PDB file of C-alpha atoms in Angstrom:
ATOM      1  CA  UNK P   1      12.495   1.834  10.623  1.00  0.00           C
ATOM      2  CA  UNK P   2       9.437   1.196  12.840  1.00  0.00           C
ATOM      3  CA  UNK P   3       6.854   3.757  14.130  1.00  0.00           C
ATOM      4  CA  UNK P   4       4.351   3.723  16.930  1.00  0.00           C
ATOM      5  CA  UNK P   5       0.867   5.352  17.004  1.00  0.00           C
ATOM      6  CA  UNK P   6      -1.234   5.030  20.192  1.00  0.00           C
ATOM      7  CA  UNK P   7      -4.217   5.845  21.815  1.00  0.00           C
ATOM      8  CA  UNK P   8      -1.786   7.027  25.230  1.00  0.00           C
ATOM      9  CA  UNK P   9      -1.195  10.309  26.534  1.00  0.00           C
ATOM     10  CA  UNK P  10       1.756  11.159  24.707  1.00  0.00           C
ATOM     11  CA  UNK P  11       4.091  12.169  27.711  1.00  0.00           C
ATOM     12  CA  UNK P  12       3.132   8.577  29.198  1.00  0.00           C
ATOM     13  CA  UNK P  13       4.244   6.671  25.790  1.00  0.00           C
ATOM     14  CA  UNK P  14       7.330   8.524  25.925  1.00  0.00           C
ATOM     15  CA  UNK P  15       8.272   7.767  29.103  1.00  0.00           C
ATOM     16  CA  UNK P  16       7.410   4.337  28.455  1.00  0.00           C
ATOM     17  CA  UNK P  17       9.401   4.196  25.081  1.00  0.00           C
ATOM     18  CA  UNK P  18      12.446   5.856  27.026  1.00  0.00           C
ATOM     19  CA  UNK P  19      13.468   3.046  29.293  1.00  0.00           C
ATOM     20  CA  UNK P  20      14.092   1.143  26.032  1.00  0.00           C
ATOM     21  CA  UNK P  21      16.385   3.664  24.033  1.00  0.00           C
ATOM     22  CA  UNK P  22      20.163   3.392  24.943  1.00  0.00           C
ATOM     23  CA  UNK P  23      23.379   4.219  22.713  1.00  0.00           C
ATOM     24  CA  UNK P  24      22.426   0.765  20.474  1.00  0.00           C
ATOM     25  CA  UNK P  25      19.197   2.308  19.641  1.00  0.00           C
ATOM     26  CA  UNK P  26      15.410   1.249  20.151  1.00  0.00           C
ATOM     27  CA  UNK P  27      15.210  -2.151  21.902  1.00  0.00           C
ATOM     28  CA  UNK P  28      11.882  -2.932  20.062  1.00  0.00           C
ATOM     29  CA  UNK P  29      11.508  -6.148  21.213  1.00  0.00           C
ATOM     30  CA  UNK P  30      12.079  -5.415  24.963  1.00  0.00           C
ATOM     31  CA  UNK P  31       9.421  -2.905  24.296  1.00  0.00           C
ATOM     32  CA  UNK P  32       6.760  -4.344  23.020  1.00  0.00           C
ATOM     33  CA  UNK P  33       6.936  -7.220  25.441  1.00  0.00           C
ATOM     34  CA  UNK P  34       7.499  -4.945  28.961  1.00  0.00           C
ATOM     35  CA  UNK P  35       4.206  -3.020  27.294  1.00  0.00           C
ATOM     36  CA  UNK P  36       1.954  -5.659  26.481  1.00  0.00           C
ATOM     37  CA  UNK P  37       2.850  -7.915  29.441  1.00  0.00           C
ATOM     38  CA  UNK P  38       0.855  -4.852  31.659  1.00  0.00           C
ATOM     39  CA  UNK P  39      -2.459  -5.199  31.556  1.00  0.00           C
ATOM     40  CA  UNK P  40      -3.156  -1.695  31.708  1.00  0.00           C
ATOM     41  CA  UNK P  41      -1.889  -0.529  28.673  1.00  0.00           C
ATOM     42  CA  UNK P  42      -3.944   0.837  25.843  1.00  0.00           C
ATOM     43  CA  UNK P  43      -4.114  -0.827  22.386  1.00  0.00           C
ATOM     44  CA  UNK P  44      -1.082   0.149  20.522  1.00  0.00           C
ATOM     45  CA  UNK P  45      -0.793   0.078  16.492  1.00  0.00           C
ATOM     46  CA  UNK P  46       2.921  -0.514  15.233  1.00  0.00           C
ATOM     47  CA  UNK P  47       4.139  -0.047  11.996  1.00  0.00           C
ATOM     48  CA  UNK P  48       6.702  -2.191  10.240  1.00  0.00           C
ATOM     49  CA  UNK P  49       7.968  -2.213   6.534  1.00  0.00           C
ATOM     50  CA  UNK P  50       6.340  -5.530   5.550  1.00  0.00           C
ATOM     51  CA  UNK P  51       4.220  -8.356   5.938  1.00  0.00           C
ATOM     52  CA  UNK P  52       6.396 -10.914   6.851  1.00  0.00           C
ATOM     53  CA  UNK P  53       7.831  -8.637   9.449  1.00  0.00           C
ATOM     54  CA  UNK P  54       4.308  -8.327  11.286  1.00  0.00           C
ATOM     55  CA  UNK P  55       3.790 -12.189  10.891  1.00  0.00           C
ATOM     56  CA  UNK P  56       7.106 -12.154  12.849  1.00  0.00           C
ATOM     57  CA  UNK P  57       6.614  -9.921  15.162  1.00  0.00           C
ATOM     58  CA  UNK P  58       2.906 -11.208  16.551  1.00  0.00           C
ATOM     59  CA  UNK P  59       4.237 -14.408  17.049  1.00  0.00           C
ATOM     60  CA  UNK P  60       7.513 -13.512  18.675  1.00  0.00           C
ATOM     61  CA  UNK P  61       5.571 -11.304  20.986  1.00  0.00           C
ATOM     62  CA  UNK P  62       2.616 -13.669  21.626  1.00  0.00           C
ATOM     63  CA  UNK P  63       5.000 -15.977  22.848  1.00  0.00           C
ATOM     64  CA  UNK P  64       7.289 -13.897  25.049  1.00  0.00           C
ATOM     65  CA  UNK P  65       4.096 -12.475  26.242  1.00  0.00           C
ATOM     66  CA  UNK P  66       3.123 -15.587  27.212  1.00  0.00           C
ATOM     67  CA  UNK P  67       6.216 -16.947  28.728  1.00  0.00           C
ATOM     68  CA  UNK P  68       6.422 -13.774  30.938  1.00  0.00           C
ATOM     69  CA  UNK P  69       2.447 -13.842  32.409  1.00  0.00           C
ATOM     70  CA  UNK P  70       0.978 -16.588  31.537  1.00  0.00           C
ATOM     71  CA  UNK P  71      -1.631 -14.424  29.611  1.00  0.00           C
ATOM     72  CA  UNK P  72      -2.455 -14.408  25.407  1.00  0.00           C
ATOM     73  CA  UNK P  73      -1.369 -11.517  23.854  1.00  0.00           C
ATOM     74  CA  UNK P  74      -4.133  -8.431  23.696  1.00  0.00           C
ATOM     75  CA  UNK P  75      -4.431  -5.580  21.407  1.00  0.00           C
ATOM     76  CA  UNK P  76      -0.896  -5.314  19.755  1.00  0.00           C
ATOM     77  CA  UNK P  77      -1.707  -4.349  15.722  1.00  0.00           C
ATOM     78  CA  UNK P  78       1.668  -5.242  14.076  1.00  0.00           C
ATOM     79  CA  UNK P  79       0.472  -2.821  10.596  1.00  0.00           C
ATOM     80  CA  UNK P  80       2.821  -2.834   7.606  1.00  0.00           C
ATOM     81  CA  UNK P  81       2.247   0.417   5.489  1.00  0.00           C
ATOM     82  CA  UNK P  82      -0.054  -1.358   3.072  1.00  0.00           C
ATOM     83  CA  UNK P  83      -2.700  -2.186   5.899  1.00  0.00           C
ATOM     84  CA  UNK P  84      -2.209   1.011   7.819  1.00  0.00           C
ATOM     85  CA  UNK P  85      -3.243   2.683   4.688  1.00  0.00           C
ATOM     86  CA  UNK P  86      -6.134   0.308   4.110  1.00  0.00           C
ATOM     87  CA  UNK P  87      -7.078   1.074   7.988  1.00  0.00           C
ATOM     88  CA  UNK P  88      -6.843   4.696   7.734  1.00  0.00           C
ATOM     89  CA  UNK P  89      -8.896   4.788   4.307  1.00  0.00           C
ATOM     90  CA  UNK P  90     -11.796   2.806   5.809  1.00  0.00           C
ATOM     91  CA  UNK P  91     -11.836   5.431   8.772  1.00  0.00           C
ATOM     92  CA  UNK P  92     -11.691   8.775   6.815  1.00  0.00           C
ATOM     93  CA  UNK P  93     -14.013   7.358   4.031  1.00  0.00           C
ATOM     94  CA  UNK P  94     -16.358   5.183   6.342  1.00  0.00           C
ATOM     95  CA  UNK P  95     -18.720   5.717   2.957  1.00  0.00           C
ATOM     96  CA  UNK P  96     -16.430   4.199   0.674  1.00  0.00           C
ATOM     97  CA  UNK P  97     -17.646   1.109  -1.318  1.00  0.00           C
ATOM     98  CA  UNK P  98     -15.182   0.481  -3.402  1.00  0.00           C
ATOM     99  CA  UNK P  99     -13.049  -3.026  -2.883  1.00  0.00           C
ATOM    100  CA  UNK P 100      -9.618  -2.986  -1.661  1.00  0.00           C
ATOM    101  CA  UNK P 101      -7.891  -4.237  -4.488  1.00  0.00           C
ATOM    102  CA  UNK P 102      -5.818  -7.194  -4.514  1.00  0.00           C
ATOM    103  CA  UNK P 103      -2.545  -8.878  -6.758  1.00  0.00           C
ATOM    104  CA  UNK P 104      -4.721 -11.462  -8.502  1.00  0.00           C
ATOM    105  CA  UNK P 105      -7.566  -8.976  -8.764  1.00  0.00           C
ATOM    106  CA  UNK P 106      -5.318  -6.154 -10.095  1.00  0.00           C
ATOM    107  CA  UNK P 107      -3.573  -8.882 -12.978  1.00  0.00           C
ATOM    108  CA  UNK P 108      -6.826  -9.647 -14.374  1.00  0.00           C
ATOM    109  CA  UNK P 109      -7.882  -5.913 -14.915  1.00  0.00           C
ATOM    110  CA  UNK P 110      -4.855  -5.584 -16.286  1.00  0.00           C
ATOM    111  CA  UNK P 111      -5.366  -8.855 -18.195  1.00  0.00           C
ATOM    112  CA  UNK P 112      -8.956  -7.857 -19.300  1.00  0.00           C
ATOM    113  CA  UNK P 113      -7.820  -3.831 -20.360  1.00  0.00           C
ATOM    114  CA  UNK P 114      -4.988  -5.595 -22.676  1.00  0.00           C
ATOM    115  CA  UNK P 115      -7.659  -8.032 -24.264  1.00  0.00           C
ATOM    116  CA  UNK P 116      -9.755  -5.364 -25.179  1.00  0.00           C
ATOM    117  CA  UNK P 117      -7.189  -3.092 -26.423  1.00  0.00           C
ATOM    118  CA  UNK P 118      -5.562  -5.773 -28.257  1.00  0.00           C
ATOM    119  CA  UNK P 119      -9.269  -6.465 -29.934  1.00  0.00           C
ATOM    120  CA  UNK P 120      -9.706  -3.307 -30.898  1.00  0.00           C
ATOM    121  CA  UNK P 121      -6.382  -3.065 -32.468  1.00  0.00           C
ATOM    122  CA  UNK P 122      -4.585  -0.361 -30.131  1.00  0.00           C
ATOM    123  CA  UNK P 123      -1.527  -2.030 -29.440  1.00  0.00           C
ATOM    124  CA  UNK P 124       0.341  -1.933 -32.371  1.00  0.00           C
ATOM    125  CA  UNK P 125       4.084  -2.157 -30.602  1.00  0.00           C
ATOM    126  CA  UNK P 126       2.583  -4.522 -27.890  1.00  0.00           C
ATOM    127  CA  UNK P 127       0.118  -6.904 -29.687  1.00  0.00           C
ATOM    128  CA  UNK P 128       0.340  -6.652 -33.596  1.00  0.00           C
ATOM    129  CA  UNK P 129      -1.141 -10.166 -33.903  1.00  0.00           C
ATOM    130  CA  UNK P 130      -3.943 -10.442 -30.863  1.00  0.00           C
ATOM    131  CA  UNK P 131      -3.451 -10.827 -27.279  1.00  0.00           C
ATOM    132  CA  UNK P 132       0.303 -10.744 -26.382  1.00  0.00           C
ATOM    133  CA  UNK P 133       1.395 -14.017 -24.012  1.00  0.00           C
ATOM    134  CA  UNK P 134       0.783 -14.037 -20.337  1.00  0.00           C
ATOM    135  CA  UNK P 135       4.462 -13.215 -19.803  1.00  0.00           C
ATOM    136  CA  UNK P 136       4.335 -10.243 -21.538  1.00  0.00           C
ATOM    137  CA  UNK P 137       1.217  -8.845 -19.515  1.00  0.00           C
ATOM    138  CA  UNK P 138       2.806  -9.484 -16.189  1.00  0.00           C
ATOM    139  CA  UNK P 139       5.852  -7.082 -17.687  1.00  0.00           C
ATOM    140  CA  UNK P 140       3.522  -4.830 -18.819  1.00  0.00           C
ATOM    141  CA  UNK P 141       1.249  -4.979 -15.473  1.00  0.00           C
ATOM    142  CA  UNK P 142       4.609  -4.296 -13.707  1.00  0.00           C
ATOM    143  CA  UNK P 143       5.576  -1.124 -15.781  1.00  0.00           C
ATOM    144  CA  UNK P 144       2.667   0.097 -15.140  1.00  0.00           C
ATOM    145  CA  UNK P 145       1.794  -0.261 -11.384  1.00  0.00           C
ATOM    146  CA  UNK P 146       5.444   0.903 -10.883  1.00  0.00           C
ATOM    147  CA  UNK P 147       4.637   4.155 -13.078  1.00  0.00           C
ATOM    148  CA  UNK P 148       1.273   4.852 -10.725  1.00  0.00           C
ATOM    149  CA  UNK P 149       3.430   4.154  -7.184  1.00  0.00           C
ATOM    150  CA  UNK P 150       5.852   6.689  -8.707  1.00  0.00           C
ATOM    151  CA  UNK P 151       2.818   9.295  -9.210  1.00  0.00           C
ATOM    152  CA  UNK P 152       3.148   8.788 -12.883  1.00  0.00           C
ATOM    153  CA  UNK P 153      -0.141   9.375 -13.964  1.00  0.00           C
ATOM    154  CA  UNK P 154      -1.745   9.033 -17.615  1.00  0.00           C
ATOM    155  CA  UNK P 155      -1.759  12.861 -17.819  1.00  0.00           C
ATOM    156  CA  UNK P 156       2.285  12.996 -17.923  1.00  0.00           C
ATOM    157  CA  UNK P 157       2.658   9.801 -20.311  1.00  0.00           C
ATOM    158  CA  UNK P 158       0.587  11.620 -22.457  1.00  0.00           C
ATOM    159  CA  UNK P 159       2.559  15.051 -21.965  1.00  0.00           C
ATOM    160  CA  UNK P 160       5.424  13.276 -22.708  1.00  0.00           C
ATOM    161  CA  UNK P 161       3.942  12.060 -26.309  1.00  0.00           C
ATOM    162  CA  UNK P 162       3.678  15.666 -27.127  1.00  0.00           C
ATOM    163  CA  UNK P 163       7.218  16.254 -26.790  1.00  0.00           C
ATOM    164  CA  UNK P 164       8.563  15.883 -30.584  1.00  0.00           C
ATOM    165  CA  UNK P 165      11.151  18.311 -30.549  1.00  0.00           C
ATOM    166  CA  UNK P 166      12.928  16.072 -27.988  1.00  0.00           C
ATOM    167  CA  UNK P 167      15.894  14.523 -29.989  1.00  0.00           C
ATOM    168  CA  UNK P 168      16.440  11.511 -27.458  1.00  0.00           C
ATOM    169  CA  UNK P 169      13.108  11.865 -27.212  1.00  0.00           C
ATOM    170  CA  UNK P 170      10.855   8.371 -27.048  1.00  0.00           C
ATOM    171  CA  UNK P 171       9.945   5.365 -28.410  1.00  0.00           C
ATOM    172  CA  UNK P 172       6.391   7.097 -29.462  1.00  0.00           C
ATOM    173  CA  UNK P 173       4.599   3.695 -30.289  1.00  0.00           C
ATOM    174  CA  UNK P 174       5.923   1.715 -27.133  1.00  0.00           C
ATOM    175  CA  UNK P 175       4.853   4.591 -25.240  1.00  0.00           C
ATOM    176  CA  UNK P 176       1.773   5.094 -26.856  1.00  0.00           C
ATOM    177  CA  UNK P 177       0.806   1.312 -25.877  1.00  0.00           C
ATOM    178  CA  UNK P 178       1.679   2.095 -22.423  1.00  0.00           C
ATOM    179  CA  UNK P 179      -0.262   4.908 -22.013  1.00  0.00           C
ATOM    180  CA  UNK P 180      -3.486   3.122 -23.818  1.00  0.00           C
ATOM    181  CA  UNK P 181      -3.020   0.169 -21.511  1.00  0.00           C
ATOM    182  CA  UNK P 182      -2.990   2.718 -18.701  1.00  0.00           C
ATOM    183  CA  UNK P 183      -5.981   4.477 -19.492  1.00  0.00           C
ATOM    184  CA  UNK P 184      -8.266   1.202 -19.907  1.00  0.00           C
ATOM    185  CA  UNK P 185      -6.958  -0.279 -16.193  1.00  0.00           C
ATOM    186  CA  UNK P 186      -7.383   3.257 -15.024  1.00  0.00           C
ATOM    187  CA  UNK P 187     -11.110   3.275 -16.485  1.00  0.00           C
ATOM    188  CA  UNK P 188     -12.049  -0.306 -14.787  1.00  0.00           C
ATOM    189  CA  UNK P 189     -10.653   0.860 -11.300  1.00  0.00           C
ATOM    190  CA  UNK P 190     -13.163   3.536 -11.900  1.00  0.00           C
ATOM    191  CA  UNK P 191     -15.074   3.516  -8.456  1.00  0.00           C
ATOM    192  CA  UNK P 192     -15.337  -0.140  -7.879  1.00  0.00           C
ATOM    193  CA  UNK P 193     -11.364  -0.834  -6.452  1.00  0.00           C
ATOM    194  CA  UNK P 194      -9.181   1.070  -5.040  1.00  0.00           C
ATOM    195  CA  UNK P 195      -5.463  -0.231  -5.413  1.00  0.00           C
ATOM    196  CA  UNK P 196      -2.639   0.910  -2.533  1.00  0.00           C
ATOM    197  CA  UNK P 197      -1.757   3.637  -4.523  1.00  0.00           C
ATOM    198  CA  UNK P 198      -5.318   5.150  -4.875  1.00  0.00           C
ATOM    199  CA  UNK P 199      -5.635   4.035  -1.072  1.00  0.00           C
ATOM    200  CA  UNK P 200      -2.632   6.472  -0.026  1.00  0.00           C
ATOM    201  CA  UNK P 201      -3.502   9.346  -2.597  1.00  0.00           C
ATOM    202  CA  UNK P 202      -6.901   9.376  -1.049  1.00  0.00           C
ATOM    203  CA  UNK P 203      -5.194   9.570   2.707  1.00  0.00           C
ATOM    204  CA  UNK P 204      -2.838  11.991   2.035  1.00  0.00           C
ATOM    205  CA  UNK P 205      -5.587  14.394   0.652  1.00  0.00           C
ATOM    206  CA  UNK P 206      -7.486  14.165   3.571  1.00  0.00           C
ATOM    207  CA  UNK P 207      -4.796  14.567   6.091  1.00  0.00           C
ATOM    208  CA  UNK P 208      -3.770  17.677   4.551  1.00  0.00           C
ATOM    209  CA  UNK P 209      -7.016  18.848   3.594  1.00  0.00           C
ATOM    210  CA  UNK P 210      -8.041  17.881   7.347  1.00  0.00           C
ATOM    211  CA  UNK P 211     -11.022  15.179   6.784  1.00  0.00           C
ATOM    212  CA  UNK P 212     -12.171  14.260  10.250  1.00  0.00           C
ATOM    213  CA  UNK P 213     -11.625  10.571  11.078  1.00  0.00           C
ATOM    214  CA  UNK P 214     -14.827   8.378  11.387  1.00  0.00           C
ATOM    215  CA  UNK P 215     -13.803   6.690  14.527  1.00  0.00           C
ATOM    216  CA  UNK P 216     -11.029   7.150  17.475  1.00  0.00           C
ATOM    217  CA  UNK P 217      -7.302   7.531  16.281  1.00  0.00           C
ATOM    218  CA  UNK P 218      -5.575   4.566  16.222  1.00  0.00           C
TER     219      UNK P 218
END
């Protein structure tokens, strides 16, 4: 599913977006090309699951655009949900100095915060003998992400250690790894990166706590 956000009246974008809805659906190419192919229209921002989607879309729409008039394409924003968050982030917290944090970045945190508990001698499930191989991290560095995009945070892995009158309860020692890894990659985030899911919980607050925006909706 797809979603627009513009700068339009909205009564005009609807209007606009009507001639393209039928009993099929949403023609969303025949929109996007009738729109940007006026020169009138406003910069519109639209929102699609994923990155190769957007890569798609601009260049399918550059070029129709540019069959139709003659004329390069002009303000269309094809956003998937990770850069719409990244967008809105940098408008409510125009302060904000802490890096947008990316795949290769995020492995060698994750990397580092294993090395150091493995050092120390905190992973006894995990890495009895020293640092555990690379394949292992990247499963672990996958747990563990997945656990923070779920809203798992360390608080409830730690809960969930308490829990000892739980006959099915857990594998305490795998978990307690887990939760030790979690902490440390939590800790070197601190305030210097913010990951997508730090980027969204921070968004959400402000929308419902109503933080102004920096800068003109998109």
């Amino acid at each position: 599913m797809a979603f627009l956000l513009t700068n339009s009246a909205p009564g005009e974008l609807q209007m606009q977006v009507a001639r393209f809805m039928s009993a099929d659906g949403f023609d969303t190419i025949g929109f996007l090309e009738t729109y940007f192919s006026e020169p009138s229209n406003t910069e519109l921002c639209y929102v699609v699951p994923t990155g190769r989607r957007v890569r798609w879309l601009q260049r399918e729409i550059s070029r129709r655009v540019f069959q139709r008039t003659g004329r390069p394409l002009v303000g269309f924003q094809p956003y998937n949900l990770a850069r719409l968050g990244t967008s809105l982030h940098a408008r409510l917290y125009p302060d904000d100095m802490a890096l947008p944090l990316t795949d290769s970045l995020r492995m060698a945190l994750f990397e580092r915060a294993i090395e150091e508990l493995s050092a120390e001698g905190r992973l006894p499930f995990y890495a009895p003998n020293g640092k555990p191989s690379w394949a292992l991290i990247e499963q672990l560095a996958s747990v563990i992400s997945g656990l923070r995009d779920d809203g798992i945070t360390p608080e409830d892995l730690r809960y969930d250690l308490t829990r000892t009158d739980d006959p099915l309860a857990i594998d305490r020692q795998r978990l307690s790894d887990v939760l030790a890894i979690y902490e440390r990659y939590h800790a070197l985030l601190d305030k210097r990166y913010r990951d997508h899911t730090g980027i969204f919980d921070r968004v959400t607050h402000a929308l419902l706590t109503g933080v102004e925006i920096a800068h003109p909706p998109i």
